[in-house]
Short mmCIF file of N, CA and C and ligand atoms in Angstrom, two decimals:
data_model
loop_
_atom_site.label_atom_id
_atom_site.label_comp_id
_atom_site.label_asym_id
_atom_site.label_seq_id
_atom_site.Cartn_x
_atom_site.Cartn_y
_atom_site.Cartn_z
N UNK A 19 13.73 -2.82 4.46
CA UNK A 19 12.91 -2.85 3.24
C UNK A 19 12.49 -1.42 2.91
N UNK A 20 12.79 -1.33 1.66
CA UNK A 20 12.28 0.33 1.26
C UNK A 20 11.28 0.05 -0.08
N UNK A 21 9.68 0.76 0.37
CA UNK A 21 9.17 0.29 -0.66
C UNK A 21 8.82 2.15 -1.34
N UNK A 22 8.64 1.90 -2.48
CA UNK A 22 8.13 3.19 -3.29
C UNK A 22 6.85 3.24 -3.83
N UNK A 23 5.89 4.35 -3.55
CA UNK A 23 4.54 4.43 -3.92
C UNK A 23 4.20 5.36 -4.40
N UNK A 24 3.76 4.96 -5.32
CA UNK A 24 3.62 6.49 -6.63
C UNK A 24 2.20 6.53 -6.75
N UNK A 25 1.31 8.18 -6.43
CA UNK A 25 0.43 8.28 -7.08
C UNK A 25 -0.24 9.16 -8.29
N UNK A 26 -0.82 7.87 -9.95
CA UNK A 26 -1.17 8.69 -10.93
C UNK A 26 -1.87 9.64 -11.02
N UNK A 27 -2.55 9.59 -10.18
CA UNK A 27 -2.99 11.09 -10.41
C UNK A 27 -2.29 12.53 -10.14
N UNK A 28 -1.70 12.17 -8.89
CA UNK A 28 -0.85 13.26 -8.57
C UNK A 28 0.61 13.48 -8.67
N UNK A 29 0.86 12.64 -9.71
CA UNK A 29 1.99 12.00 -10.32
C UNK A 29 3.12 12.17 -9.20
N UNK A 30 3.01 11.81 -8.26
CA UNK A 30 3.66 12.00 -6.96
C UNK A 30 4.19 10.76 -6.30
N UNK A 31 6.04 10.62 -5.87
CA UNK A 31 6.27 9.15 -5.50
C UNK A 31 6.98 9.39 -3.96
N UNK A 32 6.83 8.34 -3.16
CA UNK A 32 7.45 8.96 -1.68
C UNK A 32 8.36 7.19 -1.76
N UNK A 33 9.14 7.43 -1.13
CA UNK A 33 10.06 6.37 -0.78
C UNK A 33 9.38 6.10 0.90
N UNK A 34 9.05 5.34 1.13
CA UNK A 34 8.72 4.78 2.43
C UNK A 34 9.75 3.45 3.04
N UNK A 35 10.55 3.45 4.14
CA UNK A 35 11.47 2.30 4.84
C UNK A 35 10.32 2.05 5.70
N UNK A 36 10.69 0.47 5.87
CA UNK A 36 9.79 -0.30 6.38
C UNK A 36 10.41 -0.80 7.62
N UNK A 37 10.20 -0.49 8.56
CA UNK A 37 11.05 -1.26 9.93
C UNK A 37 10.63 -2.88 9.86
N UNK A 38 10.74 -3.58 10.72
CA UNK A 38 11.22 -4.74 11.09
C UNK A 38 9.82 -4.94 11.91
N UNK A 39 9.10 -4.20 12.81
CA UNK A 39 7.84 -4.60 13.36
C UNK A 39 6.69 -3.92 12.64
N UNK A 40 7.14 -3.39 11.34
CA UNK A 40 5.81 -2.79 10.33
C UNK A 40 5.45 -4.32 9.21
N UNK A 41 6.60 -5.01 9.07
CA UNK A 41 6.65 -6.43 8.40
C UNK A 41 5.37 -6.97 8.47
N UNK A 42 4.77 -7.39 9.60
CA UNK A 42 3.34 -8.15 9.44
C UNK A 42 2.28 -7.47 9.28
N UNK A 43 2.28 -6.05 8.65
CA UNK A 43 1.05 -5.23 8.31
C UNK A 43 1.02 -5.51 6.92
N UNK A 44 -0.33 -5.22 6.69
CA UNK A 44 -0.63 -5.00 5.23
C UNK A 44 -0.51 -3.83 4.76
N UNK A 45 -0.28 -3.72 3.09
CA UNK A 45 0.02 -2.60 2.73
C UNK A 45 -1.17 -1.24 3.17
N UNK A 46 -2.66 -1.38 3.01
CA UNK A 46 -3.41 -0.60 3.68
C UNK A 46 -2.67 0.27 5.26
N UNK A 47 -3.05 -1.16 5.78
CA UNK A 47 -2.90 -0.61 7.44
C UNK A 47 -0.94 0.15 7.35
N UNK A 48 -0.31 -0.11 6.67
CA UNK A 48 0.69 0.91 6.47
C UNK A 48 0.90 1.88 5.98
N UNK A 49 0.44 1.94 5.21
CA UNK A 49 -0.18 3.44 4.21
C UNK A 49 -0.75 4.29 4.84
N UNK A 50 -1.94 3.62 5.62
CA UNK A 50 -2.85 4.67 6.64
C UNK A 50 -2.18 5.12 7.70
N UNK A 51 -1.35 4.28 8.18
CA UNK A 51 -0.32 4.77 9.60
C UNK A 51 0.65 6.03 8.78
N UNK A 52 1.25 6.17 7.84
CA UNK A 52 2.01 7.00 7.25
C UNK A 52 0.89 8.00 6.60
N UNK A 53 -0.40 8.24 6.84
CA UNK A 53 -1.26 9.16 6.45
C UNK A 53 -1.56 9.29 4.97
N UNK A 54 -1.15 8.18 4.46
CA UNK A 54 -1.65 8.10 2.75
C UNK A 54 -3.00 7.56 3.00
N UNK A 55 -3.74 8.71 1.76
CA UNK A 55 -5.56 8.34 2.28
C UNK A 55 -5.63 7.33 1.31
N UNK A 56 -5.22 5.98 1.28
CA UNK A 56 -5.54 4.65 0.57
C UNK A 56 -7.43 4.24 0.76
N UNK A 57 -8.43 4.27 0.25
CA UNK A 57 -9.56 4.25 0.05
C UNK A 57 -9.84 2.94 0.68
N UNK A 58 -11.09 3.06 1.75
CA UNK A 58 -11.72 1.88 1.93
C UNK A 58 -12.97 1.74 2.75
N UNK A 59 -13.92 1.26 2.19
CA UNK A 59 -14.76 1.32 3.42
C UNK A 59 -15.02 -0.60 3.74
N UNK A 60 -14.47 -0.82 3.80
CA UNK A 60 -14.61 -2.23 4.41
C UNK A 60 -14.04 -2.65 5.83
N UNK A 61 -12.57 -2.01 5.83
CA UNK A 61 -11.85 -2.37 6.65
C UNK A 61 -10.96 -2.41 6.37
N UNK A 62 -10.07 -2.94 5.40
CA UNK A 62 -9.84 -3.97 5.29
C UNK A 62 -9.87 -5.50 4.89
N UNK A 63 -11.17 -6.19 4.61
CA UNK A 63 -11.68 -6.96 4.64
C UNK A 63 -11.59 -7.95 3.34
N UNK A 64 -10.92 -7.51 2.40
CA UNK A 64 -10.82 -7.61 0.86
C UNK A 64 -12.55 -7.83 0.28
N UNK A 65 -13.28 -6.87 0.95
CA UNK A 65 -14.85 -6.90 0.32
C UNK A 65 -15.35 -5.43 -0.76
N UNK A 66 -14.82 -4.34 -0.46
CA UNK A 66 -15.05 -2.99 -0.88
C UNK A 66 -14.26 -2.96 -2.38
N UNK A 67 -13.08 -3.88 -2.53
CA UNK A 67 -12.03 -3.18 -3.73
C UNK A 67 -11.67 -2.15 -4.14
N UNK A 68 -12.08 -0.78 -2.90
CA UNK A 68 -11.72 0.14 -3.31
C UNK A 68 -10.14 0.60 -2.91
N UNK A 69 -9.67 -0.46 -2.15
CA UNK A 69 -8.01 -0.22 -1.38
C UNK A 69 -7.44 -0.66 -3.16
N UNK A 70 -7.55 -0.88 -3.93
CA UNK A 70 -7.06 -1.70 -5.40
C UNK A 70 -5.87 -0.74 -5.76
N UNK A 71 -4.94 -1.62 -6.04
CA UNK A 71 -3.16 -1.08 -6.86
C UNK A 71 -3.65 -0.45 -8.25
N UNK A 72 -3.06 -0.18 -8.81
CA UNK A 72 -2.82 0.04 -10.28
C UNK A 72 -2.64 -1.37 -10.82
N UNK A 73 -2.35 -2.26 -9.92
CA UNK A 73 -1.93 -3.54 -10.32
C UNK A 73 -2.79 -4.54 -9.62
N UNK A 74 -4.01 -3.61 -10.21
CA UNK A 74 -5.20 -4.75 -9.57
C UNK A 74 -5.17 -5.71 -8.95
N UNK A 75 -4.14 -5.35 -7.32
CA UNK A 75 -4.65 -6.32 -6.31
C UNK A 75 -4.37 -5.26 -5.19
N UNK A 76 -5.22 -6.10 -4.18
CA UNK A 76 -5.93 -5.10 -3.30
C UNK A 76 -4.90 -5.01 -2.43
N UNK A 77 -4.72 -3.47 -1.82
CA UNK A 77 -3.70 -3.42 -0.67
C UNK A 77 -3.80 -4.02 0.35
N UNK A 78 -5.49 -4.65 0.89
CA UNK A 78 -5.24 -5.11 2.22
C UNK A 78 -5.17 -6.95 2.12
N UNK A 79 -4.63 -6.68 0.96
CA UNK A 79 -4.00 -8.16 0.77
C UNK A 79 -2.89 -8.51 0.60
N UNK A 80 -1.84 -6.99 0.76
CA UNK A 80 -0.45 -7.03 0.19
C UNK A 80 0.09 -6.89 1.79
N UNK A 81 0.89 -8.07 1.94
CA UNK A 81 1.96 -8.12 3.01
C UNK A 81 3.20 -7.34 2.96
N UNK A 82 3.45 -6.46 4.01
CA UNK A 82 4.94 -5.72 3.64
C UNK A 82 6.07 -6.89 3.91
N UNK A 83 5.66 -8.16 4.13
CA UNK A 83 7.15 -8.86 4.51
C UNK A 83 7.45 -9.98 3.02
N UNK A 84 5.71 -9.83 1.90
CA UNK A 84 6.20 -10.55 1.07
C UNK A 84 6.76 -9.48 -0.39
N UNK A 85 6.95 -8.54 -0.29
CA UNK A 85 7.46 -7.31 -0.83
C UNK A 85 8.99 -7.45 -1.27
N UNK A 86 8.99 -7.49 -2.21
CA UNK A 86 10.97 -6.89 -2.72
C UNK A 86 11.49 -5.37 -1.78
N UNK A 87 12.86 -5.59 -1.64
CA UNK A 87 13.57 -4.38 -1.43
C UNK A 87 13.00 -3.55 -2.88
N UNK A 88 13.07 -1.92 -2.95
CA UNK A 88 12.91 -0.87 -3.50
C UNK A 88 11.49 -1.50 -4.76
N UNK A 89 10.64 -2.61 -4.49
CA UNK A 89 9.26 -2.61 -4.67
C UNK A 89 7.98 -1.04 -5.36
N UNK A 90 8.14 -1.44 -6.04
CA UNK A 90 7.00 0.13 -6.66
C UNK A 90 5.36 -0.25 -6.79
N UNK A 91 4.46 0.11 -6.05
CA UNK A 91 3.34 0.37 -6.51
C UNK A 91 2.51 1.64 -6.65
N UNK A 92 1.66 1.66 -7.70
CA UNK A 92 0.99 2.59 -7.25
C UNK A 92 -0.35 2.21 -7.13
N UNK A 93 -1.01 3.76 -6.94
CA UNK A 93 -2.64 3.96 -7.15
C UNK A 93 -3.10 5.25 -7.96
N UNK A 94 -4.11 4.45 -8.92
CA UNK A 94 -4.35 5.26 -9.86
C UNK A 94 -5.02 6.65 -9.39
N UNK A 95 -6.05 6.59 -7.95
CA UNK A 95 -6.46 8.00 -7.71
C UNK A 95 -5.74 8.68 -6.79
N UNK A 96 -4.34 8.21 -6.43
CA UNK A 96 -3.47 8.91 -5.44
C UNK A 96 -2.91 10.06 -6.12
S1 FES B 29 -10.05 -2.30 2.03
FE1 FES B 29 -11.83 -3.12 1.16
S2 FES B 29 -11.04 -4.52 -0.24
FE2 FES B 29 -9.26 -3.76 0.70
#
């Protein structure tokens, strides 16, 4: 799985491959392992909304295994 994450502000896009044991993370907790500063002070928890897509739903609600091949999101303050 190769997903792409673009951020508007820094009009900046990285191609990220997704192995096979990154599958049951959420998009947060993958982002943060690859050192993208994705915003949150909850946890995780879907309580803060500050982890939020451009596509107003929250990263630590986005599964990398329910994701399309070459998948695009972004974030508007990335
Ligand atoms: S990290 Fe707080 S809502 Fe997702």
């Amino acid at each position: 799985l190769q997903i792409k994450i673009t951020g508007l502000a820094s009009k900046k896009s990285t191609l990220f491959d997704v192995s096979s044991n990154e599958m049951n993370l959420n998009l947060l907790e993958f982002l943060r392992s690859k050192d993208m500063p994705v915003a949150s002070s909850c946890d995780g928890v879907a309580l803060c909304h500050k982890c939020v897509t451009s596509q107003k739903e929250l990263s630590c609600r986005i599964y990398l295994k329910d994701l399309n091949d070459g998948e695009e999101i972004s974030f508007d303050y990335l």
